[in-house]
Short mmCIF file of C-alpha atoms in Angstrom, two decimals:
data_model
loop_
_atom_site.label_atom_id
_atom_site.label_comp_id
_atom_site.label_asym_id
_atom_site.label_seq_id
_atom_site.Cartn_x
_atom_site.Cartn_y
_atom_site.Cartn_z
CA UNK A 1 13.24 17.31 -42.60
CA UNK A 2 14.89 14.47 -44.59
CA UNK A 3 17.46 12.24 -42.90
CA UNK A 4 20.76 11.32 -44.51
CA UNK A 5 22.31 7.85 -44.65
CA UNK A 6 25.95 6.78 -45.48
CA UNK A 7 25.11 6.73 -49.20
CA UNK A 8 23.84 10.36 -49.01
CA UNK A 9 20.25 9.08 -49.91
CA UNK A 10 17.45 11.13 -48.42
CA UNK A 11 15.01 9.20 -46.32
CA UNK A 12 11.73 10.77 -45.56
CA UNK A 13 9.63 9.43 -42.73
CA UNK A 14 6.28 8.18 -43.88
CA UNK A 15 3.15 8.49 -42.07
CA UNK A 16 1.26 5.16 -41.82
CA UNK A 17 -2.34 4.73 -40.78
CA UNK A 18 -3.65 1.55 -39.42
CA UNK A 19 -7.21 0.65 -40.11
CA UNK A 20 -9.48 0.17 -37.19
CA UNK A 21 -10.13 -3.56 -36.42
CA UNK A 22 -13.33 -5.03 -37.94
CA UNK A 23 -16.34 -5.11 -35.66
CA UNK A 24 -18.72 -7.92 -34.99
CA UNK A 25 -22.38 -7.98 -33.94
CA UNK A 26 -23.32 -10.41 -31.14
CA UNK A 27 -26.80 -11.75 -31.72
CA UNK A 28 -29.24 -13.71 -29.61
CA UNK A 29 -31.49 -16.14 -31.52
CA UNK A 30 -35.10 -16.90 -30.58
CA UNK A 31 -36.23 -20.34 -29.49
CA UNK A 32 -39.40 -21.64 -28.10
CA UNK A 33 -38.07 -22.81 -24.75
CA UNK A 34 -35.84 -20.23 -23.13
CA UNK A 35 -37.85 -18.04 -20.72
CA UNK A 36 -37.98 -14.39 -21.56
CA UNK A 37 -36.95 -13.56 -17.99
CA UNK A 38 -33.73 -15.57 -18.45
CA UNK A 39 -32.94 -13.68 -21.70
CA UNK A 40 -33.37 -10.42 -19.81
CA UNK A 41 -30.93 -11.63 -17.17
CA UNK A 42 -28.37 -12.60 -19.78
CA UNK A 43 -28.59 -9.17 -21.34
CA UNK A 44 -28.21 -7.42 -18.04
CA UNK A 45 -25.33 -9.56 -16.75
CA UNK A 46 -23.23 -10.10 -19.80
CA UNK A 47 -24.05 -6.99 -21.84
CA UNK A 48 -24.55 -4.65 -18.88
CA UNK A 49 -27.98 -3.43 -20.11
CA UNK A 50 -30.45 -1.87 -17.83
CA UNK A 51 -33.90 -3.48 -17.31
CA UNK A 52 -35.59 -1.36 -19.98
CA UNK A 53 -32.94 -1.84 -22.72
CA UNK A 54 -32.73 -5.61 -21.93
CA UNK A 55 -36.48 -5.94 -22.26
CA UNK A 56 -36.45 -4.14 -25.60
CA UNK A 57 -33.75 -6.41 -26.97
CA UNK A 58 -35.50 -9.50 -25.61
CA UNK A 59 -38.74 -8.44 -27.32
CA UNK A 60 -36.91 -7.90 -30.58
CA UNK A 61 -35.44 -11.46 -30.33
CA UNK A 62 -38.90 -12.86 -29.59
CA UNK A 63 -40.69 -11.04 -32.43
CA UNK A 64 -38.12 -10.89 -35.08
CA UNK A 65 -36.15 -14.13 -34.37
CA UNK A 66 -32.86 -12.47 -33.47
CA UNK A 67 -31.62 -9.28 -31.77
CA UNK A 68 -28.38 -7.37 -31.57
CA UNK A 69 -26.79 -7.33 -28.02
CA UNK A 70 -23.83 -5.23 -29.02
CA UNK A 71 -21.01 -4.61 -31.43
CA UNK A 72 -17.48 -5.41 -30.49
CA UNK A 73 -13.97 -6.30 -31.75
CA UNK A 74 -13.63 -9.97 -32.73
CA UNK A 75 -12.06 -11.22 -29.44
CA UNK A 76 -14.57 -9.46 -27.25
CA UNK A 77 -17.46 -10.65 -29.37
CA UNK A 78 -16.30 -14.24 -29.18
CA UNK A 79 -15.93 -13.92 -25.38
CA UNK A 80 -19.44 -12.55 -25.11
CA UNK A 81 -20.86 -15.47 -27.20
CA UNK A 82 -18.99 -17.98 -25.03
CA UNK A 83 -20.35 -16.27 -21.83
CA UNK A 84 -23.95 -16.41 -23.08
CA UNK A 85 -23.64 -20.11 -24.21
CA UNK A 86 -22.03 -21.05 -20.84
CA UNK A 87 -24.79 -19.32 -18.87
CA UNK A 88 -27.53 -20.91 -21.00
CA UNK A 89 -25.85 -24.35 -20.51
CA UNK A 90 -25.57 -23.98 -16.72
CA UNK A 91 -29.18 -23.03 -16.48
CA UNK A 92 -30.16 -25.75 -18.99
CA UNK A 93 -31.67 -23.45 -21.62
CA UNK A 94 -31.14 -23.87 -25.36
CA UNK A 95 -30.52 -20.15 -25.92
CA UNK A 96 -28.16 -19.63 -28.92
CA UNK A 97 -25.86 -16.67 -29.41
CA UNK A 98 -23.79 -15.96 -32.54
CA UNK A 99 -21.59 -13.30 -33.94
CA UNK A 100 -21.38 -11.89 -37.48
CA UNK A 101 -19.24 -9.27 -39.01
CA UNK A 102 -20.77 -5.84 -38.80
CA UNK A 103 -21.00 -4.69 -42.37
#
């Protein structure tokens, strides 16, 4: 039902749709120094993977050079990257983690 204003002009409410936020992949990058066991621990702690799933992702990183840990909104993805880098630094491993737009 149209609404009326003082000038007797009909105002019709419009439906607006907001687009979902862009998503970002969080990726681990392979290196020759970080132990595989540590990578599995990172995947379990930060990305809440079980042992089997974490091992699968770790092997993908090892064989293909990189592996997807998850897909998140920008802020969450950036936080996950920071958590991985902090954990690697504390344990003195050169593990690298990046994010890229999921497209």
